[in-house]
CSV table of N, CA and C in Angstrom, one decimal:
chain,number,residue,atom,x,y,z
A,1,ASN,N,-43.3,4.3,8.0
A,1,ASN,CA,-44.4,3.6,7.4
A,1,ASN,C,-43.8,2.5,6.4
A,2,VAL,N,-44.3,1.3,6.5
A,2,VAL,CA,-43.9,0.2,5.6
A,2,VAL,C,-44.2,0.5,4.1
A,3,ALA,N,-45.3,1.1,3.9
A,3,ALA,CA,-45.7,1.5,2.5
A,3,ALA,C,-44.7,2.4,1.9
A,4,GLN,N,-44.2,3.4,2.6
A,4,GLN,CA,-43.2,4.3,2.1
A,4,GLN,C,-41.9,3.6,1.8
A,5,ILE,N,-41.5,2.7,2.7
A,5,ILE,CA,-40.2,2.0,2.5
A,5,ILE,C,-40.3,1.1,1.3
A,6,VAL,N,-41.4,0.5,1.0
A,6,VAL,CA,-41.6,-0.4,-0.2
A,6,VAL,C,-41.4,0.4,-1.4
A,7,GLU,N,-41.8,1.7,-1.4
A,7,GLU,CA,-41.7,2.5,-2.6
A,7,GLU,C,-40.3,3.0,-2.9
A,8,ILE,N,-39.4,2.9,-2.0
A,8,ILE,CA,-38.0,3.3,-2.2
A,8,ILE,C,-37.3,2.5,-3.3
A,9,VAL,N,-36.8,3.2,-4.3
A,9,VAL,CA,-36.1,2.5,-5.4
A,9,VAL,C,-34.6,2.5,-5.1
A,10,VAL,N,-34.0,1.3,-5.1
A,10,VAL,CA,-32.6,1.2,-4.8
A,10,VAL,C,-31.9,0.8,-6.1
A,11,PRO,N,-31.1,1.7,-6.6
A,11,PRO,CA,-30.4,1.3,-7.9
A,11,PRO,C,-29.5,0.2,-7.7
A,12,CYS,N,-29.4,-0.7,-8.7
A,12,CYS,CA,-28.6,-1.9,-8.6
A,12,CYS,C,-27.9,-2.0,-10.0
A,13,PRO,N,-26.6,-2.1,-10.0
A,13,PRO,CA,-25.9,-2.3,-11.3
A,13,PRO,C,-26.3,-3.6,-12.0
A,14,THR,N,-26.2,-3.6,-13.3
A,14,THR,CA,-26.5,-4.9,-14.0
A,14,THR,C,-25.4,-5.9,-13.6
A,15,PRO,N,-25.6,-7.1,-13.9
A,15,PRO,CA,-24.5,-8.1,-13.6
A,15,PRO,C,-23.2,-7.8,-14.4
A,16,ALA,N,-23.4,-7.3,-15.6
A,16,ALA,CA,-22.2,-6.9,-16.4
A,16,ALA,C,-21.5,-5.8,-15.7
A,17,GLU,N,-22.2,-4.8,-15.3
A,17,GLU,CA,-21.6,-3.6,-14.6
A,17,GLU,C,-20.9,-4.1,-13.3
A,18,GLN,N,-21.6,-5.0,-12.6
A,18,GLN,CA,-21.0,-5.5,-11.3
A,18,GLN,C,-19.7,-6.2,-11.6
A,19,THR,N,-19.6,-7.0,-12.7
A,19,THR,CA,-18.4,-7.7,-13.0
A,19,THR,C,-17.3,-6.7,-13.4
A,20,THR,N,-17.7,-5.7,-14.1
A,20,THR,CA,-16.7,-4.6,-14.5
A,20,THR,C,-16.2,-3.9,-13.2
A,21,LEU,N,-17.1,-3.6,-12.3
A,21,LEU,CA,-16.6,-2.9,-11.1
A,21,LEU,C,-15.8,-3.9,-10.2
A,22,ALA,N,-16.1,-5.1,-10.1
A,22,ALA,CA,-15.4,-6.1,-9.4
A,22,ALA,C,-14.0,-6.2,-9.9
A,23,GLU,N,-13.8,-6.3,-11.2
A,23,GLU,CA,-12.5,-6.4,-11.9
A,23,GLU,C,-11.7,-5.1,-11.6
A,24,TYR,N,-12.3,-4.0,-11.7
A,24,TYR,CA,-11.7,-2.7,-11.4
A,24,TYR,C,-11.1,-2.7,-10.0
A,25,PHE,N,-12.0,-3.0,-9.0
A,25,PHE,CA,-11.5,-3.0,-7.6
A,25,PHE,C,-10.5,-4.1,-7.3
A,26,ASP,N,-10.6,-5.2,-8.0
A,26,ASP,CA,-9.6,-6.3,-7.8
A,26,ASP,C,-8.2,-5.7,-8.3
A,27,GLY,N,-8.2,-5.0,-9.4
A,27,GLY,CA,-7.0,-4.3,-9.9
A,27,GLY,C,-6.4,-3.3,-8.9
A,28,LEU,N,-7.3,-2.6,-8.3
A,28,LEU,CA,-6.9,-1.6,-7.3
A,28,LEU,C,-6.2,-2.3,-6.1
A,29,VAL,N,-6.9,-3.4,-5.6
A,29,VAL,CA,-6.3,-4.1,-4.5
A,29,VAL,C,-5.0,-4.7,-4.9
A,30,ALA,N,-4.8,-5.2,-6.1
A,30,ALA,CA,-3.6,-5.8,-6.5
A,30,ALA,C,-2.5,-4.7,-6.5
A,31,ARG,N,-2.8,-3.6,-7.0
A,31,ARG,CA,-1.8,-2.5,-7.0
A,31,ARG,C,-1.5,-2.1,-5.6
A,32,ARG,N,-2.4,-2.0,-4.7
A,32,ARG,CA,-2.2,-1.7,-3.3
A,32,ARG,C,-1.2,-2.7,-2.7
A,33,ASP,N,-1.5,-4.0,-2.9
A,33,ASP,CA,-0.7,-5.1,-2.4
A,33,ASP,C,0.7,-5.0,-2.9
A,34,GLU,N,0.9,-4.7,-4.2
A,34,GLU,CA,2.2,-4.6,-4.8
A,34,GLU,C,3.0,-3.4,-4.2
A,35,THR,N,2.3,-2.3,-4.0
A,35,THR,CA,2.9,-1.1,-3.5
A,35,THR,C,3.3,-1.4,-2.0
A,36,THR,N,2.4,-2.0,-1.3
A,36,THR,CA,2.8,-2.4,0.1
A,36,THR,C,4.0,-3.3,0.2
A,37,GLY,N,4.1,-4.2,-0.7
A,37,GLY,CA,5.2,-5.1,-0.7
A,37,GLY,C,6.5,-4.4,-1.0
A,38,ARG,N,6.5,-3.5,-2.0
A,38,ARG,CA,7.6,-2.7,-2.3
A,38,ARG,C,8.1,-1.8,-1.2
A,39,LEU,N,7.1,-1.1,-0.5
A,39,LEU,CA,7.4,-0.3,0.6
A,39,LEU,C,8.0,-1.1,1.8
A,40,THR,N,7.5,-2.2,2.0
A,40,THR,CA,8.0,-3.1,3.1
A,40,THR,C,9.5,-3.5,2.8
A,41,GLN,N,9.8,-3.8,1.5
A,41,GLN,CA,11.2,-4.1,1.1
A,41,GLN,C,12.1,-2.9,1.3
A,42,GLN,N,11.6,-1.7,0.9
A,42,GLN,CA,12.4,-0.5,1.1
A,42,GLN,C,12.7,-0.2,2.6
A,43,ILE,N,11.7,-0.4,3.4
A,43,ILE,CA,11.8,-0.1,4.8
A,43,ILE,C,12.9,-1.1,5.4
A,44,GLU,N,12.8,-2.4,5.0
A,44,GLU,CA,13.8,-3.4,5.5
A,44,GLU,C,15.2,-3.0,5.1
A,45,LEU,N,15.3,-2.5,3.8
A,45,LEU,CA,16.6,-2.1,3.3
A,45,LEU,C,17.2,-0.9,4.0
A,46,ILE,N,16.3,0.0,4.3
A,46,ILE,CA,16.7,1.2,5.0
A,46,ILE,C,17.2,0.9,6.4
A,47,ILE,N,16.4,0.0,7.1
A,47,ILE,CA,16.8,-0.5,8.4
A,47,ILE,C,18.2,-1.2,8.4
A,48,GLU,N,18.4,-2.0,7.4
A,48,GLU,CA,19.6,-2.8,7.3
A,48,GLU,C,20.8,-1.8,7.1
A,49,ARG,N,20.6,-0.8,6.2
A,49,ARG,CA,21.7,0.2,5.9
A,49,ARG,C,21.9,1.1,7.1
A,50,ARG,N,20.9,1.4,7.8
A,50,ARG,CA,21.1,2.2,9.0
A,50,ARG,C,21.9,1.4,10.1
A,51,GLN,N,21.6,0.1,10.2
A,51,GLN,CA,22.4,-0.7,11.2
A,51,GLN,C,23.8,-0.8,10.7
A,52,ALA,N,24.1,-0.9,9.4
A,52,ALA,CA,25.4,-1.0,8.9
A,52,ALA,C,26.2,0.3,9.1
A,53,LEU,N,25.5,1.4,9.0
A,53,LEU,CA,26.1,2.7,9.2
A,53,LEU,C,26.5,2.9,10.6
A,54,ILE,N,25.6,2.6,11.5
A,54,ILE,CA,25.8,2.7,13.0
A,54,ILE,C,27.0,1.8,13.3
A,55,ALA,N,27.1,0.6,12.8
A,55,ALA,CA,28.2,-0.3,13.1
A,55,ALA,C,29.5,0.2,12.6
A,56,ALA,N,29.5,0.8,11.4
A,56,ALA,CA,30.7,1.4,10.9
A,56,ALA,C,31.1,2.6,11.7
A,57,ALA,N,30.2,3.4,12.2
A,57,ALA,CA,30.6,4.5,13.0
A,57,ALA,C,31.1,4.1,14.3
A,58,VAL,N,30.6,3.1,14.9
A,58,VAL,CA,31.0,2.6,16.2
A,58,VAL,C,32.4,2.0,16.1
A,59,THR,N,32.6,1.2,15.1
A,59,THR,CA,33.9,0.5,15.0
A,59,THR,C,35.0,1.4,14.4
A,60,GLY,N,34.7,2.6,13.9
A,60,GLY,CA,35.7,3.5,13.4
A,60,GLY,C,35.9,3.2,11.9
A,61,ASP,N,35.1,2.4,11.3
A,61,ASP,CA,35.3,2.1,9.8
A,61,ASP,C,34.7,3.2,8.9
A,62,LEU,N,34.0,4.1,9.5
A,62,LEU,CA,33.3,5.2,8.8
A,62,LEU,C,34.3,6.4,8.6
A,63,GLU,N,34.5,6.8,7.4
A,63,GLU,CA,35.4,7.9,7.2
A,63,GLU,C,34.5,9.1,6.6
A,64,ILE,N,34.6,10.2,7.3
A,64,ILE,CA,33.8,11.4,6.9
A,64,ILE,C,34.8,12.4,6.5
A,65,SER,N,34.8,12.8,5.2
A,65,SER,CA,35.7,13.8,4.8
A,65,SER,C,35.5,15.1,5.5
A,66,GLY,N,36.7,15.8,5.8
A,66,GLY,CA,36.6,17.1,6.5
A,66,GLY,C,36.5,17.0,8.0
A,67,VAL,N,36.4,15.7,8.5
A,67,VAL,CA,36.2,15.5,10.0
A,67,VAL,C,37.5,14.8,10.5
A,68,ALA,N,38.1,15.4,11.5
A,68,ALA,CA,39.3,14.7,12.0
A,68,ALA,C,38.9,13.5,12.8
A,69,ALA,N,39.7,12.5,12.7
A,69,ALA,CA,39.4,11.2,13.4
A,69,ALA,C,39.8,11.3,14.9
C-alpha cells in the first residue's frame, strides 16, 4: 500500500555527519591502497629472490652447509 510506504521514516545523517563519514571512509580507502601497494612490492621482491635462488641452485653457486656438492 502506498500510504504505508509514505509513512516509512528513513534516517539520513546530517550534512556534517555525512562529511565526517566520507572523510573516515576516504581514510580507510587510502590505508587499503597503501597496504595493497606494499604487499605488491613484497610479492615482487619475493618472486625476484625466488628466481635468484633457483638460478644460484641451478648454476651451482648456492652453497648449503652440511650438504656435499
